Amino acid sequence: MKIIFDELCIQEVDSFYKILKQELSILQGNPLILDFSNVEKIDMSAIQVLISLKKQCEISNIDLIYLNMNSPQVQSSIDTFNLNEDLGLKS
Amino acid sequence: MNEELELFLEDMNDQLSIMENTLLDISDISLEEVNKDMIDNVFRAMHTMKGNAGIFGYKTIVDFAHQAESLLDELRNNRISLTHEMIDLFLLINDHSKQLIEVTIKDEQLNDEQLIEHKNLLKSLSSLLNEEDVEVIDNISLGNSVRYRINVELLEDFFKSGMDLLTIMKYLDALGTVIDLKLITDDIPPFNELNPTLAYVKLSFEYETCEAKSEIIDAFEFVVEDIELNIEKIEVKKELDVDIDNIEIVNIKTPKKDDFSPKNILSNNFNLKVDSLKIDKLINQMSELVIANAKITEHAVNSGNTDFQEAVDDMSDILEDVRNGVMNIRMVQVSDSFTKLRRIVSEATKNTNKEINFEILGGETELDKTVIEKILDPLVHIIRNSVDHGIETSDKRIKNGKTAKGSIVLKAYHDSGTIVIQIIDDGYGINKEIVLNKAIEKNLISKDANLSDKEIYDLIFMPGFSTAEKISDISGRGVGMDVVKRNIEELRGEVHIDSKLGFGTTIKIRLPLTLAIIDGFLVESSKLKFIIPLDSIQECIEFTSSDKEEIEQKGYMTLRSNILPILDISKHFSEPETEQKRKNIVVVKYDDYKVGLKVDELYGEFQTVIKPLGTLFKNVTDISGGTLLGNGDIALILDIQKLIEHKITHKEIENGN
């Protein structure tokens, strides 16, 4: 799933959450792939959603794969808050 | 440059401008007259700059601003006394900060010269702080870092504050070192029960810094009501496995020592920074709306339906208010931009050993921001000329019976829908003989040219003209006054010089208030529609048969015992005269001149969107643009300034029959 937002912040987080919820309901055993190529910026509200999503995927045995998390600001958030483990990223 | 950086740069420039302006105010008065508000102003500007730079992680700026802020803090708490050297130092700090910001946002390094200046300024600041045996060392702990354990719990509504935690962490990172940060996520609910707009996380980290604890608290000042914050000094550097639930949480509010914290200022005097392109887009859309409204009004009038007409009239009134509001967004007070000129006079005065009192009158006058930006360079040039060539040295002034201190006044005011900016000095004045001889010498005019005073002074605006006996650092090399005039004319403005030898010179610039939409007055002449800018209209009168006789005999008409030259619009534009029983005179004013424009019909007020006419009309100087009427016809906008100027200089006022 390619994330359509260029910023994942408080203004977008509700829509983002609803999209993820819908995506989860139609996966039928397939991995959930999140493509961040559009995303330039992420804030703590969206990080919370991703952490909760990761826990949900673990419970439901769904593989969660992140693609193209390349934006400097997204990387900066991951590094500043030491999110590799929380999000299940390779450190 | 991205939008965030542009806003950062704009805000930093605003703060530098406030700081510079206040410092210049301070330098204009004696040290005894300097009050706490002035020092607070400078401190506040420096404090805000430090905060802004911290948010972006610009450590060099933060460190530099911090040192300056420390000295200002000592001053405002009366622990040290202000000196003239300190004022000069802060002005240098202001200049250097500009360079530092420029270099930093370009991701470049200071060059060797700037680096030396940077070090020297820091040295001067440290020396002033140390010399006075200031008790600030414990507070700012220069060189001695302290470690803290910081726990931050986001309250439920944290995200509504609009602040991003990453921004705060970057600020802290610029002031010290964040160690072993843990994001505590235990309270985040299961995915299906999550409310994504509420905050659930906590942060726990150690923090090593040379800054005082109050500085750390300041980092959280924008979110102080949306977090629980606990900061504890720790003595031993060691890894702590902290269980945040066992820590006693104390909600620390930002101390009230700074009543002027950015948050408080924002709540009292809210400013919104908006990309100017968005405003331009809004103005363009507003223009289209005005044109659409004109069409609806036309239909309403033709329909004969009074209810419809009333509704359209109401809508037009509201639209006018909205239009004025939108146009006002672009209007800013000229005083902010004029600060730069004060500095120029201040610096130039030091370099020339002249004493000059520089005064700005009407600084609250508002003008379109685009126009202000474009007029600033010409003003700089004119002011430099006044300092260099206009004002005499104190010795010469006293010898000539003048006060030792010269005067330059920058005056701004509104007049007839335009803004007038005057630069008035009480210096030498312009010697017309020297100007004439110079012009002849440079083959700009013939030896036998018979010129009026105005024409002689206008020679100064000719390319390459200079009467300066020697080139100086201040006013340049005699090039520029032609550029000054060209820049002003590009803004649809004009510039004139008036001077009296021995008494001084006045340079008068007149500019349009805005470049987009004006209040116009719709008239008709020879079946052509014209718009006259409403601000230039004095009154409308009926053109009677006795007026006609008077004009035929004398070439003008008498209005309340005053002579009123008449300009027949149809004749002026070489259009055939129509058989019209009643004709009208619209009395227009520009500067000190009044002229009556003879037209056929008066239709009344009309909101006018100024549209350029294109190259076909480039030689028609008396028309400043066109506008679209409700029925789709085009009306031409009369350029009253050009019309009056042209007629008066050519002495072509018609006899009006």
XYZ file of C-alpha atoms in Angstrom:
748
model
C 0.000 0.000 0.000
C 1.482 3.284 -1.065
C 0.847 5.982 1.496
C -0.767 8.901 -0.300
C 0.135 11.611 2.215
C 3.350 13.619 1.950
C 3.118 14.411 5.644
C 1.923 12.028 8.323
C 1.077 14.474 11.077
C -1.867 15.273 13.323
C -3.868 16.691 10.388
C -3.608 13.450 8.414
C -3.413 10.880 11.178
C -7.135 10.130 11.461
C -7.461 9.450 7.720
C -4.242 7.449 7.770
C -5.532 5.335 10.658
C -8.836 4.642 8.886
C -7.036 3.617 5.691
C -4.804 1.232 7.654
C -7.788 -0.224 9.463
C -9.513 -0.903 6.163
C -6.334 -2.354 4.682
C -5.937 -4.701 7.653
C -9.469 -6.015 7.179
C -8.865 -7.113 3.573
C -5.375 -8.593 3.858
C -6.436 -12.268 4.030
C -3.057 -13.568 5.188
C -0.966 -11.377 2.882
C 1.788 -9.179 4.307
C 1.014 -5.529 4.899
C 3.438 -3.477 2.839
C 3.652 0.235 3.578
C 5.392 2.279 0.922
C 6.666 5.574 2.389
C 8.061 7.001 -0.853
C 5.621 9.946 -0.727
C 6.119 10.653 2.954
C 8.402 13.571 3.756
C 7.549 14.068 7.402
C 6.096 12.101 10.285
C 5.093 13.243 13.761
C 4.492 11.449 17.053
C 0.760 10.952 16.442
C 1.511 8.887 13.321
C 4.380 7.116 15.077
C 1.918 5.995 17.751
C -0.352 4.570 15.044
C 2.561 2.669 13.486
C 3.659 1.258 16.853
C 0.127 0.105 17.603
C -0.166 -1.331 14.095
C 3.057 -3.270 14.570
C 1.729 -4.813 17.810
C -1.550 -5.688 16.060
C 0.320 -7.331 13.181
C 2.347 -9.403 15.656
C -0.836 -10.601 17.363
C -2.474 -11.395 14.024
C 0.658 -12.986 12.512
C 0.757 -10.472 9.709
C 4.084 -9.514 8.207
C 4.563 -5.756 8.281
C 7.014 -4.452 5.714
C 8.141 -0.843 5.339
C 9.415 0.385 1.978
C 11.235 3.577 0.994
C 11.475 5.187 4.400
C 14.067 7.500 2.938
C 13.015 11.051 3.755
C 15.591 12.844 5.963
C 12.887 14.067 8.315
C 11.351 10.608 8.704
C 14.825 9.193 9.322
C 15.504 11.953 11.829
C 12.345 11.026 13.776
C 13.316 7.356 13.776
C 16.831 8.135 15.000
C 15.813 10.760 17.584
C 13.202 8.556 19.232
C 15.123 5.280 18.753
C 12.197 3.729 16.918
C 13.953 0.839 15.194
C 12.793 -1.668 17.762
C 9.360 -0.172 18.346
C 8.559 -0.226 14.652
C 10.356 -3.469 13.927
C 12.868 -1.839 11.629
C 16.319 -3.215 10.974
C 18.760 -1.084 12.944
C 14.329 27.016 0.216
C 11.417 25.159 1.795
C 8.449 26.930 3.389
C 9.621 26.303 6.967
C 13.044 27.806 6.263
C 11.465 30.789 4.542
C 9.317 31.422 7.619
C 12.376 30.975 9.833
C 14.321 33.498 7.783
C 11.429 35.949 7.756
C 11.002 35.744 11.518
C 14.739 36.078 12.139
C 14.793 39.181 9.936
C 11.840 40.601 11.860
C 13.673 40.074 15.142
C 16.889 41.597 13.777
C 14.898 44.573 12.571
C 13.303 45.072 16.014
C 16.711 44.778 17.646
C 18.377 47.199 15.241
C 15.557 49.711 15.500
C 15.647 49.694 19.289
C 19.436 49.976 19.373
C 19.234 52.977 17.068
C 16.595 54.503 19.357
C 18.969 53.934 22.250
C 21.910 55.472 20.412
C 19.846 58.595 19.684
C 19.364 59.411 23.368
C 21.637 59.770 26.367
C 22.439 56.667 28.419
C 20.449 58.046 31.347
C 17.320 58.157 29.180
C 17.528 54.481 28.189
C 14.679 52.654 29.888
C 14.073 49.013 30.790
C 11.543 48.518 27.974
C 14.216 49.281 25.424
C 16.662 46.761 26.879
C 13.824 44.248 27.218
C 13.028 44.737 23.537
C 16.557 43.895 22.484
C 16.724 40.976 24.919
C 13.398 39.621 23.673
C 14.537 39.780 20.033
C 17.763 37.939 20.863
C 15.913 35.390 23.002
C 13.433 34.671 20.196
C 16.240 34.305 17.665
C 17.958 31.816 19.913
C 14.741 29.848 20.288
C 14.036 29.837 16.549
C 17.570 28.726 15.748
C 17.329 26.022 18.397
C 14.177 24.611 16.807
C 16.103 24.168 13.561
C 19.148 22.814 15.365
C 21.419 25.690 14.288
C 23.856 25.369 17.159
C 26.289 28.090 16.053
C 23.514 30.676 16.023
C 22.146 29.392 19.340
C 25.552 29.629 21.028
C 26.235 33.090 19.628
C 22.774 34.401 20.553
C 23.097 32.851 23.982
C 26.229 34.856 24.776
C 24.630 38.103 23.604
C 21.465 37.269 25.525
C 23.500 36.696 28.699
C 24.966 40.179 28.526
C 21.523 41.645 27.828
C 20.158 39.723 30.800
C 22.769 41.367 33.021
C 21.797 44.770 31.645
C 18.069 44.368 32.146
C 18.635 43.153 35.692
C 20.838 46.192 36.363
C 23.829 44.041 37.248
C 25.924 45.984 34.781
C 25.536 49.437 33.249
C 25.022 50.199 29.606
C 27.863 51.944 27.788
C 28.218 53.423 24.295
C 30.673 50.631 23.498
C 28.018 48.061 24.322
C 25.516 49.724 21.976
C 28.089 49.599 19.181
C 28.852 45.990 20.070
C 25.176 44.996 19.877
C 24.859 46.714 16.511
C 27.829 44.690 15.299
C 26.219 41.578 16.769
C 23.073 42.426 14.840
C 25.041 42.680 11.581
C 26.998 39.527 12.257
C 23.811 37.621 13.141
C 22.447 38.476 9.688
C 25.554 36.955 8.088
C 25.455 33.980 10.390
C 21.834 33.235 9.536
C 22.484 33.629 5.818
C 25.477 31.304 5.879
C 23.726 28.763 8.102
C 20.573 28.359 6.047
C 22.685 27.943 2.920
C 24.517 25.192 4.763
C 27.797 27.016 4.175
C 30.674 27.952 6.477
C 31.727 31.393 7.673
C 34.583 32.743 5.574
C 37.889 33.644 7.257
C 36.949 37.289 7.782
C 33.543 36.377 9.211
C 35.107 33.736 11.424
C 37.538 36.262 12.900
C 34.654 38.662 13.510
C 32.636 35.845 15.096
C 35.456 35.036 17.501
C 36.132 38.689 18.284
C 32.492 39.349 19.094
C 32.282 36.312 21.361
C 35.507 37.436 23.007
C 34.124 40.918 23.569
C 30.939 39.477 25.064
C 32.824 37.133 27.370
C 35.143 39.910 28.381
C 32.228 42.217 29.247
C 30.564 39.456 31.227
C 33.758 38.573 33.108
C 35.086 42.091 33.624
C 32.082 43.010 35.660
C 32.492 39.953 37.881
C 29.043 38.894 36.939
C 27.323 36.234 38.967
C 26.119 34.432 35.944
C 28.616 31.650 35.830
C 26.481 29.397 37.977
C 23.525 30.206 35.845
C 25.006 29.646 32.444
C 27.743 27.337 33.684
C 30.159 28.150 30.880
C 32.212 25.064 30.189
C 30.793 23.011 33.115
C 28.191 20.624 31.910
C 25.481 19.274 34.170
C 23.510 16.102 33.623
C 19.763 15.878 34.108
C 17.214 13.097 33.979
C 14.193 14.341 32.061
C 10.812 12.620 31.928
C 8.095 13.952 29.670
C 4.574 12.590 29.700
C 2.378 13.799 26.874
C -1.082 14.674 28.091
C -4.025 13.431 26.036
C -4.471 16.651 24.044
C -0.794 17.231 23.363
C -1.169 17.057 19.575
C -3.708 19.881 19.639
C -0.848 22.201 20.638
C 0.393 21.894 17.063
C 3.943 21.352 18.293
C 5.988 18.400 17.128
C 8.106 16.589 19.721
C 10.874 16.291 17.156
C 11.140 20.089 17.030
C 11.591 20.268 20.796
C 14.179 17.504 20.751
C 16.120 19.315 18.008
C 16.125 22.437 20.138
C 17.456 20.482 23.103
C 20.010 18.830 20.871
C 21.329 22.255 19.930
C 21.816 23.193 23.583
C 23.295 19.932 24.834
C 23.465 16.178 24.373
C 20.511 13.808 24.612
C 21.580 10.460 26.053
C 19.770 7.143 26.139
C 16.353 8.302 25.014
C 13.525 5.838 25.611
C 10.072 6.190 24.112
C 7.649 4.548 26.531
C 4.797 3.126 24.501
C 3.087 0.857 27.041
C -0.012 3.026 27.211
C -0.740 2.963 23.490
C -4.052 1.055 23.177
C -4.598 -1.937 20.868
C -4.948 -0.864 17.244
C -8.721 -1.240 17.033
C -9.266 0.832 20.188
C -6.818 3.558 19.279
C -7.890 7.176 19.029
C -5.113 8.450 16.733
C -5.570 12.088 17.711
C -4.796 11.496 21.408
C -1.304 11.226 22.859
C -0.288 8.111 24.821
C 3.525 8.076 24.934
C 6.161 9.218 27.424
C 9.786 10.118 26.938
C 12.628 9.468 29.305
C 16.211 10.520 28.708
C 19.347 11.921 30.238
C 20.532 15.297 29.118
C 23.953 16.854 29.462
C 24.267 20.581 28.962
C 26.118 23.742 29.980
C 22.806 25.601 30.026
C 20.809 26.454 33.111
C 17.779 24.373 34.030
C 15.546 27.296 33.058
C 16.828 26.961 29.484
C 15.669 23.344 29.402
C 12.258 24.349 30.700
C 12.155 27.071 28.024
C 12.429 24.369 25.360
C 9.007 23.124 26.476
C 7.402 26.529 26.912
C 4.996 26.155 23.984
C 3.629 22.844 25.323
C 3.911 23.445 29.048
C 0.169 22.950 29.518
C 0.107 19.769 27.470
C 2.793 17.765 29.269
C 3.915 16.596 32.661
C 7.564 17.493 32.901
C 10.075 16.274 35.415
C 13.686 17.450 35.395
C 16.129 16.209 37.991
C 19.800 16.988 38.270
C 21.828 13.787 38.494
C 25.306 13.636 39.923
C 26.709 10.403 38.561
C 26.918 9.567 34.921
C 25.547 6.066 34.684
C 22.969 4.150 32.786
C 19.713 4.151 34.675
C 16.969 1.713 34.042
C 14.155 4.047 34.880
C 10.685 2.890 35.637
C 8.732 6.006 34.813
C 5.727 4.887 36.861
C 7.766 5.157 40.033
C 8.908 8.686 39.446
C 7.081 11.408 41.232
C 5.795 13.642 38.483
C 5.959 17.371 39.094
C 4.328 19.650 36.588
C 6.845 22.425 36.142
C 5.463 25.571 34.610
C 7.701 28.010 32.801
C 8.823 30.625 35.296
C 7.010 33.911 35.033
C 10.251 35.879 34.924
C 9.698 36.370 31.209
C 6.292 37.909 30.829
C 7.250 38.342 27.251
C 7.818 34.708 26.400
C 7.017 34.065 22.736
C 3.856 32.223 23.748
C 2.570 35.193 25.719
C 3.413 37.598 22.972
C 1.568 35.419 20.493
C -1.543 35.293 22.622
C -1.607 39.073 23.079
C -0.660 40.139 19.613
C -1.309 37.343 17.201
C 0.507 37.431 13.898
C 0.048 34.909 11.174
C 2.782 34.447 8.621
C 1.448 33.490 5.214
C 3.273 32.800 1.980
C 2.872 35.959 -0.141
C 2.044 33.785 -3.178
C -1.127 32.679 -1.393
C -2.115 36.328 -0.908
C -1.350 37.112 -4.550
C -3.581 34.214 -5.562
C -6.330 35.499 -3.269
C -6.060 38.995 -4.772
C -6.249 37.570 -8.302
C -9.342 35.585 -7.373
C -10.773 38.692 -5.721
C -10.229 40.567 -8.985
C -12.191 37.932 -10.881
C -14.940 38.126 -8.263
C -15.164 41.909 -8.694
C -15.529 41.475 -12.461
C -18.174 38.753 -11.987
C -20.037 41.029 -9.582
C -20.047 43.799 -12.184
C -21.761 41.409 -14.621
C -24.394 40.431 -12.055
C -25.009 44.103 -11.240
C -25.533 44.801 -14.947
C -28.105 41.990 -15.168
C -29.840 43.229 -12.012
C -30.167 46.753 -13.398
C -31.463 45.469 -16.749
C -33.961 43.111 -15.108
C -35.968 45.928 -13.518
C -36.502 43.642 -10.528
C -36.019 45.854 -7.458
C -35.641 42.936 -5.014
C -32.945 41.483 -7.218
C -31.254 44.892 -7.455
C -31.340 45.356 -3.676
C -29.846 41.919 -3.113
C -27.093 42.665 -5.612
C -26.431 46.045 -3.975
C -26.043 44.317 -0.585
C -23.715 41.784 -2.118
C -21.672 44.572 -3.740
C -21.303 46.333 -0.374
C -20.107 43.141 1.300
C -17.809 42.416 -1.610
C -16.278 45.859 -1.254
C -15.575 45.213 2.450
C -14.058 41.836 1.654
C -12.016 43.373 -1.125
C -10.671 46.080 1.172
C -9.831 43.411 3.751
C -7.977 41.293 1.226
C -6.073 44.260 -0.160
C -5.171 45.342 3.382
C -3.385 42.052 4.003
C -0.625 43.269 1.715
C -0.429 46.674 3.356
C 2.360 47.112 5.882
C 3.601 50.108 7.814
C 6.545 51.815 6.164
C 8.328 52.301 9.505
C 9.578 48.688 9.644
C 11.430 49.022 6.363
C 12.638 52.538 7.134
C 14.715 51.153 10.022
C 17.385 50.197 7.531
C 17.653 53.861 6.564
C 18.215 54.939 10.161
C 21.142 52.590 10.329
C 22.577 53.979 7.113
C 22.428 57.523 8.462
C 23.921 56.384 11.756
C 26.851 54.615 10.041
C 27.380 57.358 7.473
C 27.444 59.981 10.213
C 30.304 58.161 11.913
C 32.243 57.953 8.650
C 31.855 61.612 7.715
C 32.235 63.312 11.094
C 28.939 65.047 10.493
C 26.258 65.403 13.120
C 22.864 64.489 11.759
C 19.487 64.150 13.384
C 17.427 61.657 11.371
C 13.694 61.700 11.904
C 10.950 59.511 10.461
C 7.488 61.080 10.318
C 4.367 59.125 9.368
C 6.011 55.734 9.893
C 2.544 54.276 10.533
C 1.566 55.042 6.915
C 0.723 51.824 5.103
C 1.831 50.764 1.656
C 1.690 47.579 -0.395
C 4.579 45.342 0.721
C 5.745 44.791 -2.857
C 5.972 48.535 -3.406
C 7.880 49.038 -0.135
C 10.410 46.374 -1.048
C 11.027 47.979 -4.420
C 11.251 51.537 -3.111
C 13.789 50.754 -0.409
C 16.887 50.724 -2.637
C 16.084 54.099 -4.236
C 15.518 55.542 -0.754
C 18.872 54.198 0.456
C 20.544 55.942 -2.445
C 18.771 59.245 -1.844
C 19.506 59.201 1.898
C 23.180 58.423 1.277
C 23.333 61.350 -1.105
C 21.753 63.600 1.518
C 24.309 62.551 4.122
C 27.267 62.812 1.796
C 26.425 65.843 -0.363
C 23.496 67.485 1.402
C 24.451 68.050 5.020
C 27.484 70.212 5.778
C 30.086 69.534 8.461
C 29.328 71.063 11.862
C 32.003 73.761 11.378
C 30.562 74.896 8.077
C 27.015 74.860 9.453
C 27.950 77.046 12.417
C 29.817 79.395 10.065
C 26.629 79.675 7.964
C 24.503 80.456 11.008
C 22.929 77.022 11.229
C 22.783 74.597 14.137
C 25.796 72.282 14.386
C 23.578 69.272 13.912
C 22.052 68.807 10.467
C 18.620 67.344 9.930
C 17.249 64.739 7.543
C 13.532 64.061 7.744
C 11.864 61.130 6.059
C 8.168 61.851 5.823
C 5.405 59.571 4.544
C 1.729 60.443 4.072
C -1.290 59.682 1.919
C -2.510 62.176 -0.655
C -5.143 61.776 -3.386
C -4.965 57.977 -3.476
C -1.192 57.939 -3.547
C 1.526 57.765 -0.941
C 4.039 60.570 -0.792
C 7.514 60.023 0.631
C 9.623 63.116 1.165
C 13.294 63.261 2.081
C 13.962 66.719 3.461
C 17.416 67.900 4.479
C 18.552 71.287 5.754
C 21.965 71.125 4.120
C 23.723 72.986 1.314
C 20.869 72.900 -1.139
C 21.542 72.425 -4.829
C 23.500 75.045 -6.722
C 21.650 75.354 -10.023
C 24.656 76.990 -11.716
C 26.887 74.026 -10.918
C 24.225 71.584 -12.132
C 23.783 73.524 -15.392
C 27.534 73.816 -16.019
C 28.026 70.137 -15.307
C 25.211 69.226 -17.697
C 26.717 71.429 -20.414
C 30.186 70.001 -19.750
C 28.807 66.486 -20.147
C 26.907 67.483 -23.325
C 23.598 66.646 -21.714
C 22.153 70.025 -22.748
C 23.158 72.792 -25.127
C 24.863 75.957 -23.835
C 21.888 78.138 -24.713
C 19.255 75.890 -23.136
C 16.654 77.861 -21.204
C 15.498 75.570 -18.415
C 13.060 76.029 -15.541
C 14.198 75.223 -11.986
C 12.351 71.895 -12.156
C 14.046 71.006 -15.441
C 17.444 71.896 -13.997
C 16.907 69.683 -10.957
C 15.654 66.883 -13.215
C 19.099 66.880 -14.883
C 20.344 65.160 -11.738
C 18.308 62.098 -12.745
C 20.063 61.821 -16.110
C 22.346 58.790 -16.567
C 25.930 59.339 -15.381
C 25.268 62.794 -13.937
C 27.307 63.673 -10.838
C 28.416 66.954 -9.327
C 30.378 65.416 -6.487
C 33.886 66.796 -6.431
C 35.247 63.587 -5.056
C 34.001 60.050 -4.892
C 33.092 58.863 -1.422
C 32.304 55.503 0.116
C 28.855 56.659 1.043
C 27.115 57.945 -2.016
C 28.936 55.946 -4.642
C 30.244 57.136 -7.931
C 27.609 59.376 -9.385
C 25.700 56.560 -10.955
C 22.384 55.759 -9.464
C 20.012 58.727 -9.497
C 18.907 57.710 -13.001
C 18.319 54.189 -11.678
C 16.456 55.694 -8.718
C 14.099 57.486 -11.090
C 13.662 54.428 -13.309
C 12.814 52.189 -10.329
C 10.237 54.669 -9.092
C 8.667 55.033 -12.538
C 8.456 51.247 -12.840
C 6.165 51.392 -9.815
C 3.989 53.927 -11.664
C 5.424 56.599 -9.376
C 7.283 59.846 -9.892
C 10.117 61.734 -8.219
C 10.835 65.463 -8.092
C 13.467 67.642 -6.497
C 13.000 71.033 -4.946
C 15.887 72.959 -3.402
C 16.907 76.299 -2.000
C 20.604 77.089 -2.004
C 21.888 77.367 1.535
C 18.681 76.029 3.074
C 18.351 72.453 1.924
C 16.743 70.034 -0.496
C 13.462 68.152 -0.637
C 13.047 65.045 -2.746
C 9.424 64.081 -3.210
C 8.398 60.594 -4.316
C 4.795 59.815 -5.139
C 3.650 56.198 -5.474
C 0.360 54.403 -6.125
C -1.042 52.765 -2.995
C -1.648 49.458 -4.646
C -1.118 47.768 -7.948
C -4.234 45.601 -8.266
C -7.747 46.928 -7.516
C -8.876 50.532 -6.986
C -12.103 52.377 -6.302
C -12.951 54.028 -9.574
C -15.565 56.427 -10.935
C -17.113 55.417 -14.254
C -17.735 58.161 -16.827
C -18.493 58.286 -20.556
C -17.146 60.569 -23.218
C -17.774 60.181 -26.972
C -19.383 56.773 -26.329
C -16.166 55.584 -24.673
C -16.111 54.518 -21.042
C -13.379 55.799 -18.746
C -12.488 55.138 -15.121
C -11.205 57.988 -12.959
C -9.512 56.870 -9.686
C -12.007 57.891 -6.985
C -9.353 59.263 -4.617
C -8.328 61.887 -7.144
C -11.886 63.272 -7.577
C -12.764 66.446 -5.697
C -16.314 66.993 -6.998
C -18.595 66.677 -10.022
C -20.452 69.706 -11.418
C -22.842 70.334 -14.294
C -21.336 72.048 -17.324
C -23.647 74.997 -17.982
C -23.985 77.259 -21.016
C -22.396 80.141 -19.040
C -19.416 77.889 -18.270
C -19.175 77.169 -21.993
C -19.092 80.875 -22.815
C -16.458 81.572 -20.171
C -14.222 78.775 -21.433
C -14.570 79.925 -25.026
C -13.504 83.449 -23.984
C -10.848 82.736 -21.331
C -9.800 79.113 -21.799
C -10.755 78.222 -18.229
C -13.777 78.380 -15.959
C -14.184 80.014 -12.579
C -15.168 77.759 -9.732
C -15.878 79.494 -6.419
C -13.575 82.396 -7.372
C -10.779 80.011 -8.394
C -9.510 79.396 -11.886
C -10.142 75.839 -13.056
C -8.432 74.717 -16.286
C -10.645 72.408 -18.340
C -9.596 69.341 -20.283
C -12.117 67.991 -22.787
C -11.650 64.220 -22.721
C -13.142 63.617 -26.172
C -10.871 66.241 -27.742
C -7.849 65.014 -25.833
C -8.234 61.516 -27.240
C -9.235 62.865 -30.686
C -12.715 61.360 -30.569
C -15.710 62.943 -32.335
C -17.871 65.027 -30.025
C -21.339 63.656 -29.355
C -24.576 65.589 -29.246
C -25.272 65.550 -25.533
C -27.642 67.974 -23.882
C -25.992 67.849 -20.503
C -22.272 67.701 -20.070
C -20.385 67.338 -16.784
C -17.149 68.461 -15.233
C -15.251 66.100 -12.935
C -12.811 68.110 -10.834
C -9.659 66.065 -10.214
C -6.673 66.907 -8.033
C -3.103 65.750 -8.209
C -0.417 67.204 -5.976
C -1.206 70.937 -5.868
C -2.953 71.013 -9.236
C -6.646 70.832 -10.029
C -8.177 70.303 -13.458
C -11.775 69.885 -14.613
C -12.338 66.933 -16.940
C -15.224 67.521 -19.327
C -17.231 64.339 -19.934
C -20.704 63.363 -21.211
C -22.109 60.922 -18.637
C -21.445 60.172 -14.977
C -22.226 56.572 -13.972
C -20.800 56.582 -10.450
C -18.541 54.476 -8.304
C -17.105 51.312 -9.803
C -14.789 48.727 -8.236
C -11.974 48.603 -10.748
C -9.627 45.719 -11.400
C -6.563 47.175 -13.080
C -5.576 45.144 -16.143
C -2.550 46.029 -18.288
C -3.409 47.127 -21.811
C -0.601 45.464 -23.711
C 1.918 46.794 -26.189
C -0.654 48.387 -28.509
C -1.239 51.131 -25.947
C 2.372 51.502 -24.830
C 2.657 55.012 -26.260
C -0.625 56.223 -24.736
C 0.783 57.773 -21.578
C -2.461 59.145 -20.190
C -4.063 55.716 -19.768
C -2.791 53.569 -16.900
C -4.731 50.413 -17.733
C -8.067 48.935 -18.588
C -10.881 47.214 -16.767
C -13.744 44.934 -17.698
C -17.280 46.245 -17.194
C -20.294 44.133 -16.276
C -21.600 44.067 -19.875
C -18.226 42.875 -21.154
C -17.130 46.305 -22.454
C -13.696 47.670 -21.687
C -13.221 50.945 -19.791
C -9.903 52.771 -19.914
C -8.403 53.978 -16.626
C -7.277 57.587 -16.830
C -3.832 58.303 -15.416
C -4.685 61.576 -13.702
C -1.082 62.314 -12.767
C 0.127 61.979 -16.355
C -2.899 63.761 -17.756
C -2.421 66.844 -15.559
C 1.363 66.824 -15.875
C 1.234 66.518 -19.625
C -1.315 69.288 -20.014
C 0.309 71.675 -17.582
C 3.858 71.243 -18.865
C 2.638 71.597 -22.457
C 0.250 74.403 -21.546
C -2.417 72.653 -23.558
C -5.459 73.092 -21.377
C -8.319 73.014 -23.798
C -10.907 75.710 -24.133
C -13.551 73.108 -23.378
C -16.249 73.847 -25.939
